[in-house]
């Protein structure tokens, strides 16, 4: 049914900061045969985006523009039913994301976003996993820097280790870049909703279940200095380790007993102190309305780093895997993590779902579970490196 639809991909939120970058990526890399459209609530802004895309690729002058709004359920239904895959960059997702997930789950339409909001991901699983599984829709959250390089990097590392043995993997993240207004608003909102998230997380744990013949869990190793990487390892409480563990629960190749630990690399003690202090202040400030509003005024949605600033961005994630008497060190690396590479990951995820031969999955699934090696190969062709540094 999906193959007969008018569009391969519809990009919802094309007028936002990351939405425009994603549109530019598709215009330059989607290929001549790609049937796609732009969707959003402002026809005038969509026309401006289309005009800029036509400067990059004259074929984009004829792109269809679809009027859609998160508060207009019929418009989202029309978008979902017209597309094989819908990309959305409209966040914060806990506020704006659910109506489109609902429309895609009902229509059997594949869906990708770039959320890093754990509460939203868990809530969507609770509300729409069963319906999406029945309709055949693949709902794939976290298809940007959260959590593609971490999820696929861990999967890449696991494949270098022996099968059917207990495995331990640690990920160590280094990155340089700036954030947009949308990222700031999503982060502050998530920090202000810790109580609601705790409730949603417990509900998912009670309903979801876990493998009965295998063990999947976290490595509980605290703040420490590691001579082998020459840096402090700071436990990183992002959504990434949750996504990785869900991939491990879904795929037997992760072994009979899989454990994962996720850390930020910090080279200098002074930087460590500043990081911990700043994080604590941000978390505290997000709990109270006056300070939360001041934080949100630091950067408005739609604002983000310039092209020159993005060109200086970079990331490197070191994965250390152990199992069956073997140790491997793997690395995933690329450019600007938050925007340039996130737009690439998001667009390539949609292209992968639309065109590649993939494992049969449906429901709310992870990037590794839905796309795995096919997406790794796509990203490698586009300049994101997955490599084995050492194997002993």
Tab-separated table of C-alpha atoms in Angstrom:
chain	number	residue	atom	x	y	z
A	1	UNK	CA	0.000	0.000	0.000
A	2	UNK	CA	2.752	2.476	0.971
A	3	UNK	CA	4.598	1.982	-2.341
A	4	UNK	CA	1.603	3.333	-4.250
A	5	UNK	CA	1.552	6.625	-2.382
A	6	UNK	CA	2.200	9.954	-4.039
A	7	UNK	CA	5.397	10.787	-2.144
A	8	UNK	CA	8.347	8.753	-0.971
A	9	UNK	CA	9.107	11.330	1.730
A	10	UNK	CA	7.304	14.313	3.207
A	11	UNK	CA	9.348	16.681	5.376
A	12	UNK	CA	7.167	18.260	8.079
A	13	UNK	CA	8.633	21.352	9.726
A	14	UNK	CA	10.648	22.377	6.696
A	15	UNK	CA	10.712	26.048	7.706
A	16	UNK	CA	12.496	25.483	11.044
A	17	UNK	CA	16.255	25.652	11.513
A	18	UNK	CA	17.007	21.936	11.318
A	19	UNK	CA	14.111	21.425	8.921
A	20	UNK	CA	15.709	23.748	6.382
A	21	UNK	CA	19.052	21.956	6.712
A	22	UNK	CA	17.303	18.630	6.165
A	23	UNK	CA	15.496	20.016	3.124
A	24	UNK	CA	18.798	21.256	1.690
A	25	UNK	CA	20.348	17.842	2.234
A	26	UNK	CA	17.502	16.088	0.421
A	27	UNK	CA	17.639	18.625	-2.414
A	28	UNK	CA	21.332	17.924	-2.961
A	29	UNK	CA	21.475	14.202	-2.138
A	30	UNK	CA	18.008	12.701	-2.490
A	31	UNK	CA	18.445	11.732	-6.134
A	32	UNK	CA	16.489	12.555	-9.270
A	33	UNK	CA	13.889	9.847	-8.726
A	34	UNK	CA	12.950	10.914	-5.183
A	35	UNK	CA	9.319	11.991	-4.921
A	36	UNK	CA	9.097	14.358	-1.981
A	37	UNK	CA	7.243	17.361	-0.613
A	38	UNK	CA	7.535	20.027	2.057
A	39	UNK	CA	4.915	20.414	4.770
A	40	UNK	CA	4.279	23.089	7.375
A	41	UNK	CA	1.726	25.531	8.696
A	42	UNK	CA	2.877	28.636	6.780
A	43	UNK	CA	2.492	28.472	2.982
A	44	UNK	CA	4.471	31.686	2.555
A	45	UNK	CA	7.436	30.375	4.532
A	46	UNK	CA	7.303	27.085	2.650
A	47	UNK	CA	7.500	28.993	-0.633
A	48	UNK	CA	10.623	30.783	0.583
A	49	UNK	CA	12.232	27.466	1.513
A	50	UNK	CA	11.338	26.012	-1.886
A	51	UNK	CA	12.868	29.014	-3.645
A	52	UNK	CA	16.142	28.558	-1.736
A	53	UNK	CA	16.144	24.846	-2.574
A	54	UNK	CA	15.624	25.671	-6.256
A	55	UNK	CA	18.850	27.676	-6.154
A	56	UNK	CA	20.624	24.500	-5.026
A	57	UNK	CA	18.728	22.185	-7.364
A	58	UNK	CA	16.464	23.653	-10.062
A	59	UNK	CA	14.309	20.508	-9.980
A	60	UNK	CA	13.070	21.613	-6.540
A	61	UNK	CA	11.196	24.543	-8.069
A	62	UNK	CA	8.300	22.178	-8.592
A	63	UNK	CA	8.199	20.662	-5.107
A	64	UNK	CA	4.699	20.284	-3.723
A	65	UNK	CA	3.881	22.264	-0.595
A	66	UNK	CA	1.472	20.734	1.904
A	67	UNK	CA	-0.360	22.780	4.503
A	68	UNK	CA	-0.302	20.961	7.849
A	69	UNK	CA	-0.428	21.882	11.501
A	70	UNK	CA	-0.111	19.850	14.700
A	71	UNK	CA	-3.447	21.289	15.838
A	72	UNK	CA	-5.191	20.199	12.638
A	73	UNK	CA	-5.645	16.423	12.756
A	74	UNK	CA	-7.183	16.120	9.243
A	75	UNK	CA	-4.167	17.906	7.729
A	76	UNK	CA	-1.765	15.480	9.448
A	77	UNK	CA	-3.881	12.528	8.334
A	78	UNK	CA	-3.597	13.785	4.746
A	79	UNK	CA	0.189	14.113	5.059
A	80	UNK	CA	0.598	10.645	6.550
A	81	UNK	CA	-1.631	8.999	3.942
A	82	UNK	CA	0.246	10.673	1.087
A	83	UNK	CA	3.732	9.485	2.068
A	84	UNK	CA	5.761	6.330	2.490
A	85	UNK	CA	7.922	8.080	5.111
A	86	UNK	CA	7.336	11.269	7.096
A	87	UNK	CA	10.222	13.233	8.586
A	88	UNK	CA	9.383	15.681	11.363
A	89	UNK	CA	11.614	18.322	12.910
A	90	UNK	CA	8.789	20.000	14.859
A	91	UNK	CA	9.662	20.097	18.545
A	92	UNK	CA	9.666	20.139	21.480
A	93	UNK	CA	8.143	16.787	20.694
A	94	UNK	CA	6.488	16.330	24.074
A	95	UNK	CA	4.391	19.396	23.162
A	96	UNK	CA	4.009	19.080	19.385
A	97	UNK	CA	4.931	15.535	18.421
A	98	UNK	CA	2.087	13.190	19.334
A	99	UNK	CA	-0.526	14.100	16.668
A	100	UNK	CA	1.819	13.184	13.801
A	101	UNK	CA	2.884	9.913	15.447
A	102	UNK	CA	-0.805	9.062	15.819
A	103	UNK	CA	-1.488	9.853	12.153
A	104	UNK	CA	1.455	7.747	10.919
A	105	UNK	CA	0.622	4.808	13.197
A	106	UNK	CA	-2.955	4.779	11.894
A	107	UNK	CA	-1.931	5.124	8.238
A	108	UNK	CA	0.858	2.528	8.280
A	109	UNK	CA	3.371	5.239	7.392
A	110	UNK	CA	7.008	5.109	8.437
A	111	UNK	CA	8.075	7.997	10.674
A	112	UNK	CA	11.420	9.490	11.734
A	113	UNK	CA	12.247	12.347	14.074
A	114	UNK	CA	15.270	13.794	15.859
A	115	UNK	CA	13.940	13.905	19.392
A	116	UNK	CA	16.174	13.310	22.375
A	117	UNK	CA	13.250	13.525	24.830
A	118	UNK	CA	12.891	10.273	26.824
A	119	UNK	CA	9.406	11.064	28.093
A	120	UNK	CA	8.092	11.568	24.569
A	121	UNK	CA	9.669	8.338	23.302
A	122	UNK	CA	8.238	6.291	26.161
A	123	UNK	CA	4.814	7.912	25.912
A	124	UNK	CA	4.620	7.211	22.172
A	125	UNK	CA	5.504	3.569	22.799
A	126	UNK	CA	2.731	3.311	25.373
A	127	UNK	CA	0.142	4.974	23.141
A	128	UNK	CA	0.993	3.831	19.608
A	129	UNK	CA	3.367	0.848	19.521
A	130	UNK	CA	0.609	-1.732	19.212
A	131	UNK	CA	-1.317	0.240	16.592
A	132	UNK	CA	1.838	0.870	14.519
A	133	UNK	CA	2.798	-2.788	14.731
A	134	UNK	CA	-0.640	-3.771	13.444
A	135	UNK	CA	-0.592	-1.217	10.607
A	136	UNK	CA	3.025	-1.972	9.625
A	137	UNK	CA	4.314	1.506	10.438
A	138	UNK	CA	7.890	1.819	11.652
A	139	UNK	CA	8.032	4.642	14.212
A	140	UNK	CA	11.734	5.437	14.574
A	141	UNK	CA	12.585	8.139	17.083
A	142	UNK	CA	16.030	9.613	17.767
A	143	UNK	CA	17.362	9.679	14.203
A	144	UNK	CA	19.756	12.587	14.725
A	145	UNK	CA	22.877	12.883	16.880
A	146	UNK	CA	20.537	11.477	19.496
A	147	UNK	CA	20.895	8.560	18.927
A	148	UNK	CA	22.104	7.336	15.515
A	149	UNK	CA	25.907	7.422	15.976
A	150	UNK	CA	25.627	5.921	19.460
A	151	UNK	CA	23.091	3.219	18.625
A	152	UNK	CA	24.726	2.240	15.331
A	153	UNK	CA	28.227	2.665	16.757
A	154	UNK	CA	27.455	0.198	19.517
A	155	UNK	CA	25.884	-2.198	16.980
A	156	UNK	CA	29.000	-1.875	14.789
A	157	UNK	CA	31.178	-2.681	17.818
A	158	UNK	CA	29.078	-5.670	18.869
A	159	UNK	CA	29.526	-7.165	15.408
A	160	UNK	CA	33.308	-7.184	15.900
A	161	UNK	CA	32.932	-9.386	19.029
A	162	UNK	CA	32.209	-13.121	19.395
A	163	UNK	CA	28.626	-14.338	19.231
A	164	UNK	CA	26.516	-15.852	22.006
A	165	UNK	CA	28.778	-14.707	24.852
A	166	UNK	CA	28.378	-11.992	27.510
A	167	UNK	CA	29.376	-8.599	26.074
A	168	UNK	CA	30.367	-5.322	27.726
A	169	UNK	CA	30.505	-2.095	25.733
A	170	UNK	CA	31.364	1.414	26.884
A	171	UNK	CA	30.849	4.543	24.785
A	172	UNK	CA	32.955	7.673	25.351
A	173	UNK	CA	31.675	10.848	23.662
A	174	UNK	CA	33.633	13.934	22.598
A	175	UNK	CA	32.051	16.715	20.560
A	176	UNK	CA	32.365	20.372	19.643
A	177	UNK	CA	29.508	22.509	18.384
A	178	UNK	CA	26.770	24.995	19.240
A	179	UNK	CA	23.091	24.573	19.975
A	180	UNK	CA	19.949	26.046	18.430
A	181	UNK	CA	16.914	27.596	20.078
A	182	UNK	CA	14.907	24.459	19.436
A	183	UNK	CA	17.469	22.293	21.202
A	184	UNK	CA	17.553	24.643	24.186
A	185	UNK	CA	13.759	24.673	24.509
A	186	UNK	CA	13.517	20.880	24.266
A	187	UNK	CA	16.250	20.360	26.878
A	188	UNK	CA	14.852	22.850	29.390
A	189	UNK	CA	11.333	21.493	29.003
A	190	UNK	CA	12.544	17.910	29.502
A	191	UNK	CA	14.418	18.908	32.671
A	192	UNK	CA	11.288	20.587	34.027
A	193	UNK	CA	9.231	17.394	33.591
A	194	UNK	CA	11.290	14.844	35.537
A	195	UNK	CA	8.318	13.752	37.664
A	196	UNK	CA	6.106	13.163	34.625
A	197	UNK	CA	8.923	11.303	32.899
A	198	UNK	CA	9.449	9.055	35.905
A	199	UNK	CA	5.806	8.003	35.820
A	200	UNK	CA	5.838	7.345	32.070
A	201	UNK	CA	9.052	5.351	32.326
A	202	UNK	CA	7.622	3.110	35.047
A	203	UNK	CA	4.491	2.473	32.996
A	204	UNK	CA	6.563	1.420	29.997
A	205	UNK	CA	8.721	-0.903	32.087
A	206	UNK	CA	5.639	-2.608	33.468
A	207	UNK	CA	4.100	-3.191	30.040
A	208	UNK	CA	7.070	-3.732	27.781
A	209	UNK	CA	8.729	-6.773	29.240
A	210	UNK	CA	12.313	-7.823	28.511
A	211	UNK	CA	13.988	-10.907	27.001
A	212	UNK	CA	13.429	-13.970	29.190
A	213	UNK	CA	16.425	-15.947	27.891
A	214	UNK	CA	18.969	-13.108	27.757
A	215	UNK	CA	20.072	-10.302	30.046
A	216	UNK	CA	20.320	-6.653	29.004
A	217	UNK	CA	21.316	-3.886	31.370
A	218	UNK	CA	23.516	-0.928	32.242
A	219	UNK	CA	27.128	-0.761	33.338
A	220	UNK	CA	27.137	1.178	36.597
A	221	UNK	CA	30.528	2.843	36.639
A	222	UNK	CA	30.742	6.331	38.097
A	223	UNK	CA	32.867	9.384	37.467
A	224	UNK	CA	36.506	8.373	37.039
A	225	UNK	CA	39.754	9.249	35.290
A	226	UNK	CA	40.829	6.742	32.632
A	227	UNK	CA	44.479	6.777	31.647
A	228	UNK	CA	43.777	4.732	28.517
A	229	UNK	CA	41.730	7.586	27.015
A	230	UNK	CA	43.499	10.401	28.836
A	231	UNK	CA	40.284	11.930	30.122
A	232	UNK	CA	37.649	11.945	32.823
A	233	UNK	CA	34.697	9.686	32.068
A	234	UNK	CA	31.480	11.381	33.184
A	235	UNK	CA	28.259	9.297	33.182
A	236	UNK	CA	26.078	10.861	30.493
A	237	UNK	CA	22.339	10.653	31.280
A	238	UNK	CA	21.086	11.214	27.737
A	239	UNK	CA	18.548	9.071	25.905
A	240	UNK	CA	21.317	7.265	23.985
A	241	UNK	CA	22.001	4.404	26.434
A	242	UNK	CA	18.274	3.719	26.683
A	243	UNK	CA	18.012	3.403	22.901
A	244	UNK	CA	21.075	1.142	22.833
A	245	UNK	CA	19.669	-1.178	25.480
A	246	UNK	CA	16.371	-1.412	23.605
A	247	UNK	CA	18.263	-2.368	20.452
A	248	UNK	CA	20.091	-5.010	22.480
A	249	UNK	CA	16.824	-6.361	23.855
A	250	UNK	CA	15.427	-6.692	20.329
A	251	UNK	CA	18.454	-8.260	18.591
A	252	UNK	CA	19.937	-11.583	19.728
A	253	UNK	CA	23.370	-10.720	18.296
A	254	UNK	CA	24.050	-8.557	21.362
A	255	UNK	CA	24.754	-11.756	23.257
A	256	UNK	CA	23.474	-13.695	26.232
A	257	UNK	CA	24.299	-10.937	28.732
A	258	UNK	CA	24.790	-7.428	27.346
A	259	UNK	CA	25.776	-4.377	29.401
A	260	UNK	CA	26.371	-0.832	28.214
A	261	UNK	CA	27.836	2.298	29.833
A	262	UNK	CA	27.682	5.800	28.313
A	263	UNK	CA	30.117	8.598	29.201
A	264	UNK	CA	31.267	12.046	28.221
A	265	UNK	CA	35.016	12.515	27.819
A	266	UNK	CA	36.372	15.601	29.621
A	267	UNK	CA	40.090	16.220	29.263
A	268	UNK	CA	40.798	18.721	32.031
A	269	UNK	CA	39.728	18.934	35.678
A	270	UNK	CA	38.770	22.597	35.363
A	271	UNK	CA	36.462	21.779	32.445
A	272	UNK	CA	34.963	18.958	34.491
A	273	UNK	CA	34.153	21.287	37.392
A	274	UNK	CA	32.624	23.865	35.036
A	275	UNK	CA	30.560	21.179	33.317
A	276	UNK	CA	29.176	19.741	36.526
A	277	UNK	CA	28.416	23.172	37.940
A	278	UNK	CA	26.745	24.383	34.761
A	279	UNK	CA	24.663	21.227	34.438
A	280	UNK	CA	23.492	21.499	38.035
A	281	UNK	CA	22.568	25.159	37.564
A	282	UNK	CA	20.644	24.396	34.355
A	283	UNK	CA	18.772	21.535	35.987
A	284	UNK	CA	17.875	23.651	39.009
A	285	UNK	CA	16.852	26.620	36.899
A	286	UNK	CA	14.537	24.479	34.790
A	287	UNK	CA	12.465	23.549	37.863
A	288	UNK	CA	11.118	27.069	38.497
A	289	UNK	CA	9.014	29.103	36.098
A	290	UNK	CA	10.844	32.482	36.416
A	291	UNK	CA	14.321	30.996	35.837
A	292	UNK	CA	12.979	28.599	33.215
A	293	UNK	CA	11.566	31.507	31.216
A	294	UNK	CA	14.881	33.355	31.473
A	295	UNK	CA	16.718	30.303	30.167
A	296	UNK	CA	14.327	29.991	27.239
A	297	UNK	CA	14.929	33.613	26.261
A	298	UNK	CA	18.624	32.892	25.673
A	299	UNK	CA	17.776	31.631	22.189
A	300	UNK	CA	14.470	31.483	20.345
A	301	UNK	CA	13.215	28.498	18.315
A	302	UNK	CA	14.392	28.840	14.724
A	303	UNK	CA	17.726	30.376	15.722
A	304	UNK	CA	20.913	28.387	15.358
A	305	UNK	CA	24.630	28.499	14.559
A	306	UNK	CA	25.815	29.978	11.275
A	307	UNK	CA	27.280	27.917	8.442
A	308	UNK	CA	30.765	29.051	9.492
A	309	UNK	CA	30.128	27.972	13.080
A	310	UNK	CA	28.719	24.630	11.952
A	311	UNK	CA	31.770	24.040	9.778
A	312	UNK	CA	33.895	23.992	12.942
A	313	UNK	CA	31.741	21.358	14.645
A	314	UNK	CA	32.881	17.774	15.123
A	315	UNK	CA	32.269	14.614	17.115
A	316	UNK	CA	34.126	11.432	17.996
A	317	UNK	CA	32.647	8.511	19.923
A	318	UNK	CA	34.983	5.788	21.144
A	319	UNK	CA	33.450	2.385	21.841
A	320	UNK	CA	35.355	-0.165	23.890
A	321	UNK	CA	33.849	-3.642	23.626
A	322	UNK	CA	34.793	-6.802	25.498
A	323	UNK	CA	33.546	-10.363	25.285
A	324	UNK	CA	34.675	-13.938	24.761
A	325	UNK	CA	38.285	-13.048	25.518
A	326	UNK	CA	38.381	-10.332	22.830
A	327	UNK	CA	38.634	-6.543	23.164
A	328	UNK	CA	37.891	-4.056	20.380
A	329	UNK	CA	38.111	-0.283	20.168
A	330	UNK	CA	35.879	1.297	17.530
A	331	UNK	CA	35.181	4.901	16.625
A	332	UNK	CA	32.351	6.797	14.978
A	333	UNK	CA	33.255	10.331	13.890
A	334	UNK	CA	31.922	13.165	11.790
A	335	UNK	CA	31.338	16.888	11.504
A	336	UNK	CA	28.934	19.262	13.227
A	337	UNK	CA	26.923	16.950	15.490
A	338	UNK	CA	23.858	19.015	16.240
A	339	UNK	CA	22.892	20.266	12.797
A	340	UNK	CA	24.944	19.383	9.713
A	341	UNK	CA	25.342	15.724	10.628
A	342	UNK	CA	21.952	15.516	12.330
A	343	UNK	CA	20.248	16.681	9.115
A	344	UNK	CA	22.270	14.073	7.222
A	345	UNK	CA	21.376	11.278	9.655
A	346	UNK	CA	17.701	12.219	9.663
A	347	UNK	CA	17.432	12.428	5.874
A	348	UNK	CA	19.417	9.235	5.292
A	349	UNK	CA	17.231	7.417	7.826
A	350	UNK	CA	14.152	8.380	5.825
A	351	UNK	CA	15.800	7.388	2.533
A	352	UNK	CA	16.859	4.094	4.092
A	353	UNK	CA	13.306	3.299	5.208
A	354	UNK	CA	11.920	4.306	1.835
A	355	UNK	CA	14.313	2.432	-0.450
A	356	UNK	CA	16.552	-0.120	1.281
A	357	UNK	CA	15.998	-3.801	1.917
A	358	UNK	CA	15.628	-3.982	5.696
A	359	UNK	CA	14.690	-6.441	8.434
A	360	UNK	CA	10.938	-6.813	8.858
A	361	UNK	CA	9.956	-4.638	11.807
A	362	UNK	CA	6.960	-2.577	12.832
A	363	UNK	CA	5.900	-0.515	15.817
A	364	UNK	CA	8.132	1.817	17.808
A	365	UNK	CA	11.609	0.568	16.928
A	366	UNK	CA	15.185	1.833	17.322
A	367	UNK	CA	17.493	2.940	14.480
A	368	UNK	CA	19.670	-0.175	14.862
A	369	UNK	CA	16.625	-2.440	15.022
A	370	UNK	CA	14.926	-0.889	11.988
A	371	UNK	CA	17.893	-0.079	9.741
A	372	UNK	CA	21.134	-1.432	11.206
A	373	UNK	CA	23.910	-2.037	8.676
A	374	UNK	CA	21.991	-0.492	5.788
A	375	UNK	CA	22.035	2.889	7.535
A	376	UNK	CA	25.678	2.470	8.561
A	377	UNK	CA	26.579	1.933	4.906
A	378	UNK	CA	24.594	5.004	3.846
A	379	UNK	CA	26.283	7.200	6.437
A	380	UNK	CA	29.723	5.898	5.531
A	381	UNK	CA	29.133	6.872	1.912
A	382	UNK	CA	28.243	10.372	3.127
A	383	UNK	CA	31.377	10.899	5.194
A	384	UNK	CA	30.523	9.655	8.691
A	385	UNK	CA	33.254	7.194	9.681
A	386	UNK	CA	32.715	3.844	11.373
A	387	UNK	CA	36.048	2.126	11.927
A	388	UNK	CA	37.862	-0.415	14.068
A	389	UNK	CA	40.837	1.207	15.797
A	390	UNK	CA	42.161	-1.869	17.574
A	391	UNK	CA	41.249	-5.528	18.013
A	392	UNK	CA	43.002	-7.888	20.446
